[in-house]
Amino acid sequence: MRNRSLIYYLLLILLLSGTGCEKYIPFVNAPVFEQKLVITSFISPSDTLSRIYVSSNQRLYGFTEQPEYPGDLTGTISDGTNEIELDTTSFGLSFSHDRMPVIPGKTYTLKVASSNGLYAEATATVPQQREILIKVDTTTRETDDYMTVSILALDIELTDYPGEKNFYNVIGKLTGYKSTSNQNSIKSIRYWFEYIDDKVASPDNRIKLESWEVPSLNNYDSAFIDIILLNTEESYYRYHKSLKNYDSGDNPFSEASPVYSNIEGGLGIFTSYTVDSLVFRLK
Amino acid sequence: MLKRNLSLIILFVFCISSARGQSQGKHTVSGFVREAGSGELLTGVNIYLPDHRTGTITNNYGFFSLTLPAADSVEITASYVGFRSETRRVSFHSDAEMNFDLKPNVMLDEVKITAEKTERISESARMSTMSLPVAQVKNVPSLLGEKDVMKVLQLMPGVQKGSEGSSGLYVRGGGPDQNLIILDDAIVYNVSHLFGFFSLFNGDALKSIELTKGGFPARFGGRLSSVLEMNMKEGNKEKWHGEGGIGLISSRLTLEGPLVKNKSSILVSGRRTYADVILSPILKATEQTDAGYYFYDLNAKVNYDFGRKNKLYLSGYFGKDKFHAKFDEGYDEKGGLNWGNATATLRWNHLFSNKLFANTSAVFSDYRFGITYELKDEVNKEDFFAEYYSGIRDLSLKFDLDYMPSPAHWIKAGAITIQHRFTPYVFIEIDGPANINKKEKERTNGLESGIYIEDTWKPLANLKINGGMRFSHFLASSEQYHFFEPRISAGWKLPSDFAIKASYASMNQYIHMISNTGISLPTDLWVPTTDRVKPQQSRQVALGAVKDLVTPEMSFSIEGYYKKMNNVIGYKEGATFIQIEEAATGEGISWEDNVTSGRAWSYGLEFLIQKKEGRFNGWIGYTLSWTQMQFDSLNFGKKFYARYDRRHDLSLVGTFRLNKHITLSGTWVYGTGNSVTMPVSVYSAPEYADLYIDNYNSSSNVKEYGQKNNYRMAPYHRLDLGIQFHKQKKWGERIWEISVYNVYNRKNPFFYNIEYYSFYGRSHTRLKQVSLFPIIPSFSYSFKF
């Protein structure tokens, strides 16, 4: 159906029947604002420094130009045995892996407090470092749209690690370079993101992704693709899937689709992953 | 569990045996009760024997049977609300046959209260049941003058509407899919016209309406929360009659009359809206768009009376809603949305003996909705057609027995089997003459069966018990389920027409309705229980007290209930079922992946004061209730209030016959607002790639929603008034009705929106309420001949 969804017809009828019934009611009480810490942090053994981005949620109703600040921050990170104070930064907090190594299989507890009286905490368990086989094939196929065009497609297949529950994030970044007459390079970038729950694996543990269609490379002198494979916690998967499915809630007749959070007393995400990556040249 | 269920079955067999023993050495008086002048069989007529201080009521087909000790004669009185009682005496040396033809009360005559012969709530074992006189539906003022059975039921305690204008029933905390709605034994799946603003039940065609909210007898099954049983009129067997009406948006006409006098009759009732005729020229002039909407209903019934022992009925309902639009943008583009129900029931009543009555029904029911789209572009040589449809079809066979061996027992038993055919979707796309693409979600069949036995037993003069057992079974494509469902309700009559009642019911539901909107839409899908989606289950207990008053004739009841539901369906966050684009690829739509199961609790108190007779009649109903749900995958696994959790619900309904020509009516309703999920703040939610992948920026500000259904909308209240002017004519009767919906123009919330605006150059955000129906006057003309 050409860009007309079912909701279009239904809302048209409602509009026709309800025109003129929209009223501003000044005494509708908006929900009360409760300030909370917003924490975003992805920790991995492959980093040397773990960043904890901390901000505050903002008012939705009333005068919205005055931002809310979290206040002065303090925090700790613990691996169940040791606990260290976090360093204050411009973006929130951080800790060096020299002081607290991030080790696969360990569980870390993050606690953050602010001078405004706000407090939040969360835990993350680092996945084990697994050898995940990743296979990338390039194929050429013809599209069946209005005219026949040959396109390059990337077919990616993972071999799931058996015997445990796994979640994966496969990120593709295509970078094309073109030299110009003044020696500068123009580059163009395209991304792909796949969030995978291993329940989709076949009985022989293979997970086949949908093909990534690569746009035409005719305008570029060279092109590279980075494929990053993250083995993540479930919370990482749920957070990104919920972001992908996020519905701003403008349709009053459908269920709101909130973004997942594992921060107790706050909002955001504290989660973990291990990483593997490939880079290869397409042109 | 099996031992307990077998013990209950053995107990019933014992009851039947003892009932048969008690009936020896006695005679039976039996017969049918009809409406004088039409021959219409009357259900629930009170048959009372003052000499024996005992009685019974007629069954769904107007039949009664009483077995009593032999006597010289026996006096029998038949009485029924809205009709004049009739008393006769018959010789009782042998089995006797006695039929009654009750005359309707002439309107506005003083009604003699003979309350000791009128059925009283305190004498029945059943509780949580309401019979709604069809005449009452026609008196209550309504939106745009359209009399609506569902809207009147929503005025009863324990029954709530979902949202402004909705026809959905939310009964004791249950959702709209948990109601079994039956018209002449056929299940009706979508009961709404115009997205829930009107129901599809034409009151002119109905004879009886009964809603059961709890204490379900064993003969009912398949839904958790209520059974709405409606029967169509048979048609006047003596002479031709008609009635109809012309309203602001629709008109209706009903014709009924004899095919063979006193043996066979036919009834045909139709209704159609003309909103399309009114709107079309306006739309053409203002939007260069030709669009329209209409709905129609057609009820038909024919029956033949072969004699006392055999009667045959064939009835059907056909209804459709259609929305169409044609866009004039330089090429021919049009779309349509349509949905409709079709039902057909063939029933055979057979009297095996004067104590044993049987009904066999073969039933067909079909619900389907579809969307079409067509594009013809001569310039660019484009020719495209797409159609999407979904539905459910039932074929069922039902057998019911009524066995009345003595006044102390009324035994019912029977079986039903329903073959469901589910069509989640069919998508057809034709792009040019050579490219036809059809994708069909595999049709699923399910076989639902039930067998039951129940007895209304009067072990003591003051104690009446309705106890039963139902065995239900569902065969899905890869799984089967079966459950025993014990049921019991009891009434203990105390002096002064006061009674205490209690009930317990176990229910199972094998088919589910899924929808991701808060309003009734034709896109609501009916799906079966599968190996992943288990049957929904409920256990309900209720305890209540009722008091009948003789003068004036009123009844008071107070009832408390507690209902626990398991495996209730909820929708995962972000789930959507209306993605045509995904249907086009044949992928992505798996409703099982979009739903989740959880639990629900509903409890509350219901109060009802009702006056059924007299110049002034009506009721006051109040419900205090709570409904909570819990899903592991929703709201972080915490309990939350259901959307339709409504703490207080009050209805005041009254009709007053001022004189022979004028009837006044009014309703006032109040309800706590719905619980909805409102955003409470906004915050930044970056992806991993925003922080760690160069040059990536997803600009992710999202809203915080807090707890699910954390916000209570403003209360809903509304006053409707109506006045009817009756006049008797030579050819019949005409009624002009003027009514006003929402008299004081209350802006009741339909939904809330967030509005961004600038105030003195500074950005502000506020909640804006959208209301639907302001004050709406209407008038209509009705006639009977």
PDB file of N, CA, C and O in Angstrom, chain A residues 2 4 6 10 13 21-24 29 36 57-58 60-65 191 193 236 239-240 246 248 252-255 273, chain B residues 195 337 371 382 516-518 523 578 679 681-682 685-686 688 694-695 703-705 708 711 762-766 768-769 771-772:
ATOM      1  N   ARG A   2       0.590   2.204  -0.880  1.00  0.00           N
ATOM      2  CA  ARG A   2       1.513   3.307  -1.092  1.00  0.00           C
ATOM      3  C   ARG A   2       1.413   4.318   0.032  1.00  0.00           C
ATOM      4  O   ARG A   2       0.622   5.229  -0.004  1.00  0.00           O
ATOM      5  N   ARG A   4       0.108   4.692   2.652  1.00  0.00           N
ATOM      6  CA  ARG A   4      -1.090   4.969   3.415  1.00  0.00           C
ATOM      7  C   ARG A   4      -1.309   3.767   4.325  1.00  0.00           C
ATOM      8  O   ARG A   4      -1.564   2.684   3.870  1.00  0.00           O
ATOM      9  N   LEU A   6      -3.184   1.862   7.586  1.00  0.00           N
ATOM     10  CA  LEU A   6      -4.535   1.709   8.073  1.00  0.00           C
ATOM     11  C   LEU A   6      -4.914   2.863   8.989  1.00  0.00           C
ATOM     12  O   LEU A   6      -6.020   3.370   8.947  1.00  0.00           O
ATOM     13  N   LEU A  10      -8.427   5.402   9.499  1.00  0.00           N
ATOM     14  CA  LEU A  10      -9.181   5.427  10.739  1.00  0.00           C
ATOM     15  C   LEU A  10      -9.160   6.814  11.349  1.00  0.00           C
ATOM     16  O   LEU A  10     -10.172   7.320  11.827  1.00  0.00           O
ATOM     17  N   ILE A  13     -11.511   9.241   9.586  1.00  0.00           N
ATOM     18  CA  ILE A  13     -12.903   9.146  10.026  1.00  0.00           C
ATOM     19  C   ILE A  13     -13.086   9.852  11.354  1.00  0.00           C
ATOM     20  O   ILE A  13     -14.034  10.608  11.554  1.00  0.00           O
ATOM     21  N   CYS A  21     -14.067  19.331  18.400  1.00  0.00           N
ATOM     22  CA  CYS A  21     -14.199  18.905  19.772  1.00  0.00           C
ATOM     23  C   CYS A  21     -12.873  18.971  20.516  1.00  0.00           C
ATOM     24  O   CYS A  21     -12.755  18.477  21.615  1.00  0.00           O
ATOM     25  N   GLU A  22     -11.865  19.574  19.876  1.00  0.00           N
ATOM     26  CA  GLU A  22     -10.579  19.669  20.540  1.00  0.00           C
ATOM     27  C   GLU A  22     -10.587  20.917  21.393  1.00  0.00           C
ATOM     28  O   GLU A  22     -10.825  22.015  20.916  1.00  0.00           O
ATOM     29  N   LYS A  23     -10.346  20.737  22.654  1.00  0.00           N
ATOM     30  CA  LYS A  23     -10.416  21.881  23.554  1.00  0.00           C
ATOM     31  C   LYS A  23      -9.195  21.882  24.454  1.00  0.00           C
ATOM     32  O   LYS A  23      -8.741  20.843  24.906  1.00  0.00           O
ATOM     33  N   TYR A  24      -8.700  23.063  24.711  1.00  0.00           N
ATOM     34  CA  TYR A  24      -7.662  23.164  25.720  1.00  0.00           C
ATOM     35  C   TYR A  24      -8.340  23.325  27.060  1.00  0.00           C
ATOM     36  O   TYR A  24      -9.127  24.221  27.276  1.00  0.00           O
ATOM     37  N   ASN A  29      -4.344  18.582  35.160  1.00  0.00           N
ATOM     38  CA  ASN A  29      -3.111  18.512  35.946  1.00  0.00           C
ATOM     39  C   ASN A  29      -2.099  17.628  35.247  1.00  0.00           C
ATOM     40  O   ASN A  29      -2.364  16.459  35.002  1.00  0.00           O
ATOM     41  N   LYS A  36      15.531  12.996  38.239  1.00  0.00           N
ATOM     42  CA  LYS A  36      16.271  11.738  38.407  1.00  0.00           C
ATOM     43  C   LYS A  36      17.610  11.843  37.686  1.00  0.00           C
ATOM     44  O   LYS A  36      17.766  12.634  36.738  1.00  0.00           O
ATOM     45  N   ASN A  57      17.189  14.219  33.956  1.00  0.00           N
ATOM     46  CA  ASN A  57      16.005  14.312  33.095  1.00  0.00           C
ATOM     47  C   ASN A  57      15.494  15.757  33.122  1.00  0.00           C
ATOM     48  O   ASN A  57      15.826  16.539  34.011  1.00  0.00           O
ATOM     49  N   GLN A  58      14.691  16.101  32.118  1.00  0.00           N
ATOM     50  CA  GLN A  58      14.211  17.474  31.959  1.00  0.00           C
ATOM     51  C   GLN A  58      12.696  17.526  32.066  1.00  0.00           C
ATOM     52  O   GLN A  58      12.002  16.554  31.791  1.00  0.00           O
ATOM     53  N   LEU A  60       8.952  18.130  31.217  1.00  0.00           N
ATOM     54  CA  LEU A  60       8.186  17.974  29.977  1.00  0.00           C
ATOM     55  C   LEU A  60       7.046  18.991  29.919  1.00  0.00           C
ATOM     56  O   LEU A  60       6.644  19.403  28.843  1.00  0.00           O
ATOM     57  N   TYR A  61       6.533  19.398  31.058  1.00  0.00           N
ATOM     58  CA  TYR A  61       5.380  20.296  31.089  1.00  0.00           C
ATOM     59  C   TYR A  61       5.783  21.635  31.700  1.00  0.00           C
ATOM     60  O   TYR A  61       6.698  21.723  32.503  1.00  0.00           O
ATOM     61  N   GLY A  62       5.039  22.646  31.308  1.00  0.00           N
ATOM     62  CA  GLY A  62       5.329  23.976  31.850  1.00  0.00           C
ATOM     63  C   GLY A  62       6.426  24.641  31.056  1.00  0.00           C
ATOM     64  O   GLY A  62       6.653  24.347  29.880  1.00  0.00           O
ATOM     65  N   PHE A  63       7.144  25.528  31.697  1.00  0.00           N
ATOM     66  CA  PHE A  63       8.229  26.261  31.060  1.00  0.00           C
ATOM     67  C   PHE A  63       9.411  25.316  30.896  1.00  0.00           C
ATOM     68  O   PHE A  63       9.952  24.796  31.862  1.00  0.00           O
ATOM     69  N   THR A  64       9.791  25.065  29.634  1.00  0.00           N
ATOM     70  CA  THR A  64      10.765  24.002  29.380  1.00  0.00           C
ATOM     71  C   THR A  64      12.153  24.498  29.005  1.00  0.00           C
ATOM     72  O   THR A  64      13.029  23.709  28.680  1.00  0.00           O
ATOM     73  N   GLU A  65      12.386  25.817  29.007  1.00  0.00           N
ATOM     74  CA  GLU A  65      13.693  26.288  28.561  1.00  0.00           C
ATOM     75  C   GLU A  65      14.724  26.266  29.659  1.00  0.00           C
ATOM     76  O   GLU A  65      15.915  26.390  29.415  1.00  0.00           O
ATOM     77  N   TYR A 191      25.730   3.319   8.019  1.00  0.00           N
ATOM     78  CA  TYR A 191      25.771   2.406   9.170  1.00  0.00           C
ATOM     79  C   TYR A 191      24.700   1.334   9.038  1.00  0.00           C
ATOM     80  O   TYR A 191      23.646   1.531   8.448  1.00  0.00           O
ATOM     81  N   PHE A 193      22.950  -1.577  11.936  1.00  0.00           N
ATOM     82  CA  PHE A 193      22.931  -2.080  13.312  1.00  0.00           C
ATOM     83  C   PHE A 193      22.000  -3.290  13.387  1.00  0.00           C
ATOM     84  O   PHE A 193      20.860  -3.230  12.938  1.00  0.00           O
ATOM     85  N   TYR A 236      21.820  -4.687  27.538  1.00  0.00           N
ATOM     86  CA  TYR A 236      22.272  -3.930  26.349  1.00  0.00           C
ATOM     87  C   TYR A 236      21.295  -4.150  25.208  1.00  0.00           C
ATOM     88  O   TYR A 236      20.872  -3.214  24.524  1.00  0.00           O
ATOM     89  N   TYR A 239      17.874  -2.510  25.903  1.00  0.00           N
ATOM     90  CA  TYR A 239      17.946  -1.047  25.803  1.00  0.00           C
ATOM     91  C   TYR A 239      17.918  -0.611  24.337  1.00  0.00           C
ATOM     92  O   TYR A 239      17.132   0.264  23.954  1.00  0.00           O
ATOM     93  N   HIS A 240      18.756  -1.222  23.509  1.00  0.00           N
ATOM     94  CA  HIS A 240      18.827  -0.798  22.118  1.00  0.00           C
ATOM     95  C   HIS A 240      17.591  -1.211  21.326  1.00  0.00           C
ATOM     96  O   HIS A 240      17.147  -0.470  20.438  1.00  0.00           O
ATOM     97  N   TYR A 246      11.191   2.643  19.895  1.00  0.00           N
ATOM     98  CA  TYR A 246      10.638   3.736  20.692  1.00  0.00           C
ATOM     99  C   TYR A 246       9.552   4.474  19.918  1.00  0.00           C
ATOM    100  O   TYR A 246       9.689   4.821  18.756  1.00  0.00           O
ATOM    101  N   SER A 248       7.146   7.766  20.313  1.00  0.00           N
ATOM    102  CA  SER A 248       7.063   8.979  21.127  1.00  0.00           C
ATOM    103  C   SER A 248       5.729   9.116  21.827  1.00  0.00           C
ATOM    104  O   SER A 248       5.552   9.994  22.657  1.00  0.00           O
ATOM    105  N   PRO A 252      -2.473   8.518  20.590  1.00  0.00           N
ATOM    106  CA  PRO A 252      -3.061   8.237  21.900  1.00  0.00           C
ATOM    107  C   PRO A 252      -3.767   6.898  21.963  1.00  0.00           C
ATOM    108  O   PRO A 252      -4.194   6.471  23.027  1.00  0.00           O
ATOM    109  N   PHE A 253      -3.913   6.229  20.832  1.00  0.00           N
ATOM    110  CA  PHE A 253      -4.658   4.974  20.822  1.00  0.00           C
ATOM    111  C   PHE A 253      -3.758   3.758  20.813  1.00  0.00           C
ATOM    112  O   PHE A 253      -4.230   2.648  20.642  1.00  0.00           O
ATOM    113  N   SER A 254      -2.475   3.941  20.924  1.00  0.00           N
ATOM    114  CA  SER A 254      -1.613   2.767  20.991  1.00  0.00           C
ATOM    115  C   SER A 254      -0.817   2.791  22.284  1.00  0.00           C
ATOM    116  O   SER A 254      -0.699   3.818  22.944  1.00  0.00           O
ATOM    117  N   GLU A 255      -0.309   1.605  22.624  1.00  0.00           N
ATOM    118  CA  GLU A 255       0.453   1.483  23.862  1.00  0.00           C
ATOM    119  C   GLU A 255       1.737   2.293  23.765  1.00  0.00           C
ATOM    120  O   GLU A 255       2.411   2.289  22.736  1.00  0.00           O
ATOM    121  N   TYR A 273      29.799  -5.389  27.609  1.00  0.00           N
ATOM    122  CA  TYR A 273      29.955  -6.163  26.380  1.00  0.00           C
ATOM    123  C   TYR A 273      31.423  -6.550  26.223  1.00  0.00           C
ATOM    124  O   TYR A 273      32.307  -5.986  26.863  1.00  0.00           O
TER     125      TYR A 273
ATOM    126  N   PHE B 195     -16.746   2.324  14.729  1.00  0.00           N
ATOM    127  CA  PHE B 195     -15.628   2.280  15.675  1.00  0.00           C
ATOM    128  C   PHE B 195     -16.072   2.298  17.126  1.00  0.00           C
ATOM    129  O   PHE B 195     -15.423   2.865  17.971  1.00  0.00           O
ATOM    130  N   LEU B 337     -12.389   0.619   3.630  1.00  0.00           N
ATOM    131  CA  LEU B 337     -12.259  -0.168   4.845  1.00  0.00           C
ATOM    132  C   LEU B 337     -13.638  -0.714   5.146  1.00  0.00           C
ATOM    133  O   LEU B 337     -14.607   0.045   5.186  1.00  0.00           O
ATOM    134  N   ILE B 371      -9.328  -4.261   4.019  1.00  0.00           N
ATOM    135  CA  ILE B 371      -8.872  -2.952   3.542  1.00  0.00           C
ATOM    136  C   ILE B 371      -8.510  -3.118   2.077  1.00  0.00           C
ATOM    137  O   ILE B 371      -7.835  -4.078   1.715  1.00  0.00           O
ATOM    138  N   GLU B 382       0.646   3.349 -14.298  1.00  0.00           N
ATOM    139  CA  GLU B 382       0.658   2.569 -13.072  1.00  0.00           C
ATOM    140  C   GLU B 382      -0.722   1.992 -12.814  1.00  0.00           C
ATOM    141  O   GLU B 382      -1.746   2.654 -12.970  1.00  0.00           O
ATOM    142  N   ASN B 516      -4.094  -3.250  19.705  1.00  0.00           N
ATOM    143  CA  ASN B 516      -3.156  -2.386  20.413  1.00  0.00           C
ATOM    144  C   ASN B 516      -3.660  -0.963  20.504  1.00  0.00           C
ATOM    145  O   ASN B 516      -2.916  -0.023  20.529  1.00  0.00           O
ATOM    146  N   THR B 517      -4.965  -0.813  20.514  1.00  0.00           N
ATOM    147  CA  THR B 517      -5.500   0.521  20.705  1.00  0.00           C
ATOM    148  C   THR B 517      -6.449   0.518  21.885  1.00  0.00           C
ATOM    149  O   THR B 517      -6.947  -0.516  22.291  1.00  0.00           O
ATOM    150  N   GLY B 518      -6.718   1.672  22.364  1.00  0.00           N
ATOM    151  CA  GLY B 518      -7.611   1.766  23.504  1.00  0.00           C
ATOM    152  C   GLY B 518      -9.060   1.935  23.112  1.00  0.00           C
ATOM    153  O   GLY B 518      -9.928   2.086  23.957  1.00  0.00           O
ATOM    154  N   THR B 523     -10.112  -3.646  13.489  1.00  0.00           N
ATOM    155  CA  THR B 523      -8.852  -4.350  13.310  1.00  0.00           C
ATOM    156  C   THR B 523      -8.520  -5.250  14.488  1.00  0.00           C
ATOM    157  O   THR B 523      -7.487  -5.885  14.496  1.00  0.00           O
ATOM    158  N   ILE B 578      -0.909  -3.661  13.091  1.00  0.00           N
ATOM    159  CA  ILE B 578      -1.481  -3.078  11.908  1.00  0.00           C
ATOM    160  C   ILE B 578      -0.367  -2.534  11.031  1.00  0.00           C
ATOM    161  O   ILE B 578      -0.149  -1.345  10.949  1.00  0.00           O
ATOM    162  N   PRO B 679       3.615  10.447  29.709  1.00  0.00           N
ATOM    163  CA  PRO B 679       5.037  10.746  29.919  1.00  0.00           C
ATOM    164  C   PRO B 679       5.190  11.762  31.035  1.00  0.00           C
ATOM    165  O   PRO B 679       4.334  12.645  31.212  1.00  0.00           O
ATOM    166  N   SER B 681       8.621  13.037  31.958  1.00  0.00           N
ATOM    167  CA  SER B 681       9.779  13.892  31.750  1.00  0.00           C
ATOM    168  C   SER B 681      10.440  13.471  30.456  1.00  0.00           C
ATOM    169  O   SER B 681       9.973  12.542  29.782  1.00  0.00           O
ATOM    170  N   VAL B 682      11.516  14.148  30.095  1.00  0.00           N
ATOM    171  CA  VAL B 682      12.243  13.798  28.883  1.00  0.00           C
ATOM    172  C   VAL B 682      13.726  13.728  29.216  1.00  0.00           C
ATOM    173  O   VAL B 682      14.203  14.442  30.107  1.00  0.00           O
ATOM    174  N   ALA B 685      18.886   9.602  25.709  1.00  0.00           N
ATOM    175  CA  ALA B 685      19.154   8.156  25.741  1.00  0.00           C
ATOM    176  C   ALA B 685      20.016   7.794  24.543  1.00  0.00           C
ATOM    177  O   ALA B 685      19.506   7.349  23.500  1.00  0.00           O
ATOM    178  N   PRO B 686      21.311   8.005  24.630  1.00  0.00           N
ATOM    179  CA  PRO B 686      22.182   7.714  23.485  1.00  0.00           C
ATOM    180  C   PRO B 686      22.375   6.223  23.301  1.00  0.00           C
ATOM    181  O   PRO B 686      22.323   5.441  24.252  1.00  0.00           O
ATOM    182  N   TYR B 688      24.906   3.037  22.049  1.00  0.00           N
ATOM    183  CA  TYR B 688      26.350   2.735  22.175  1.00  0.00           C
ATOM    184  C   TYR B 688      27.102   3.451  21.051  1.00  0.00           C
ATOM    185  O   TYR B 688      28.179   4.025  21.259  1.00  0.00           O
ATOM    186  N   ASP B 694      32.617   6.814  15.642  1.00  0.00           N
ATOM    187  CA  ASP B 694      32.854   8.159  15.127  1.00  0.00           C
ATOM    188  C   ASP B 694      31.750   8.564  14.157  1.00  0.00           C
ATOM    189  O   ASP B 694      31.276   7.757  13.354  1.00  0.00           O
ATOM    190  N   ASN B 695      31.412   9.843  14.246  1.00  0.00           N
ATOM    191  CA  ASN B 695      30.483  10.462  13.286  1.00  0.00           C
ATOM    192  C   ASN B 695      29.067   9.907  13.346  1.00  0.00           C
ATOM    193  O   ASN B 695      28.293  10.118  12.414  1.00  0.00           O
ATOM    194  N   LYS B 703      11.025  10.122  26.024  1.00  0.00           N
ATOM    195  CA  LYS B 703      10.170  10.475  27.152  1.00  0.00           C
ATOM    196  C   LYS B 703      10.235   9.374  28.218  1.00  0.00           C
ATOM    197  O   LYS B 703      10.307   8.193  27.912  1.00  0.00           O
ATOM    198  N   GLU B 704      10.210   9.819  29.444  1.00  0.00           N
ATOM    199  CA  GLU B 704      10.102   8.882  30.566  1.00  0.00           C
ATOM    200  C   GLU B 704       8.632   8.666  30.857  1.00  0.00           C
ATOM    201  O   GLU B 704       7.867   9.626  30.968  1.00  0.00           O
ATOM    202  N   TYR B 705       8.202   7.413  30.965  1.00  0.00           N
ATOM    203  CA  TYR B 705       6.788   7.122  31.203  1.00  0.00           C
ATOM    204  C   TYR B 705       6.483   6.709  32.632  1.00  0.00           C
ATOM    205  O   TYR B 705       5.355   6.680  33.048  1.00  0.00           O
ATOM    206  N   LYS B 708       3.385   2.069  34.420  1.00  0.00           N
ATOM    207  CA  LYS B 708       2.316   1.899  33.428  1.00  0.00           C
ATOM    208  C   LYS B 708       0.993   2.343  34.044  1.00  0.00           C
ATOM    209  O   LYS B 708       0.712   2.061  35.208  1.00  0.00           O
ATOM    210  N   TYR B 711      -1.340   7.546  35.325  1.00  0.00           N
ATOM    211  CA  TYR B 711      -2.030   8.837  35.325  1.00  0.00           C
ATOM    212  C   TYR B 711      -3.530   8.615  35.236  1.00  0.00           C
ATOM    213  O   TYR B 711      -4.009   7.842  34.418  1.00  0.00           O
ATOM    214  N   ARG B 762       8.739  32.410  25.142  1.00  0.00           N
ATOM    215  CA  ARG B 762       9.358  31.284  25.841  1.00  0.00           C
ATOM    216  C   ARG B 762       8.552  30.017  25.579  1.00  0.00           C
ATOM    217  O   ARG B 762       7.325  30.049  25.475  1.00  0.00           O
ATOM    218  N   SER B 763       9.296  28.914  25.485  1.00  0.00           N
ATOM    219  CA  SER B 763       8.647  27.641  25.153  1.00  0.00           C
ATOM    220  C   SER B 763       7.944  27.053  26.367  1.00  0.00           C
ATOM    221  O   SER B 763       8.512  26.985  27.452  1.00  0.00           O
ATOM    222  N   HIS B 764       6.731  26.632  26.141  1.00  0.00           N
ATOM    223  CA  HIS B 764       5.964  25.951  27.187  1.00  0.00           C
ATOM    224  C   HIS B 764       5.359  24.685  26.615  1.00  0.00           C
ATOM    225  O   HIS B 764       5.172  24.545  25.411  1.00  0.00           O
ATOM    226  N   THR B 765       5.074  23.791  27.499  1.00  0.00           N
ATOM    227  CA  THR B 765       4.387  22.549  27.121  1.00  0.00           C
ATOM    228  C   THR B 765       3.212  22.371  28.067  1.00  0.00           C
ATOM    229  O   THR B 765       3.317  22.652  29.263  1.00  0.00           O
ATOM    230  N   ARG B 766       2.111  21.914  27.527  1.00  0.00           N
ATOM    231  CA  ARG B 766       0.965  21.655  28.405  1.00  0.00           C
ATOM    232  C   ARG B 766       0.215  20.428  27.911  1.00  0.00           C
ATOM    233  O   ARG B 766       0.365  19.986  26.773  1.00  0.00           O
ATOM    234  N   LYS B 768      -3.134  18.840  26.730  1.00  0.00           N
ATOM    235  CA  LYS B 768      -4.380  19.289  26.127  1.00  0.00           C
ATOM    236  C   LYS B 768      -5.350  18.114  26.101  1.00  0.00           C
ATOM    237  O   LYS B 768      -4.987  17.003  25.736  1.00  0.00           O
ATOM    238  N   GLN B 769      -6.556  18.391  26.501  1.00  0.00           N
ATOM    239  CA  GLN B 769      -7.571  17.331  26.518  1.00  0.00           C
ATOM    240  C   GLN B 769      -8.397  17.423  25.256  1.00  0.00           C
ATOM    241  O   GLN B 769      -8.822  18.495  24.851  1.00  0.00           O
ATOM    242  N   SER B 771     -11.864  16.246  23.734  1.00  0.00           N
ATOM    243  CA  SER B 771     -13.173  15.688  24.065  1.00  0.00           C
ATOM    244  C   SER B 771     -13.872  15.317  22.780  1.00  0.00           C
ATOM    245  O   SER B 771     -13.539  15.824  21.708  1.00  0.00           O
ATOM    246  N   LEU B 772     -14.858  14.487  22.892  1.00  0.00           N
ATOM    247  CA  LEU B 772     -15.469  13.996  21.670  1.00  0.00           C
ATOM    248  C   LEU B 772     -16.864  14.582  21.445  1.00  0.00           C
ATOM    249  O   LEU B 772     -17.103  15.246  20.461  1.00  0.00           O
TER     250      LEU B 772
END
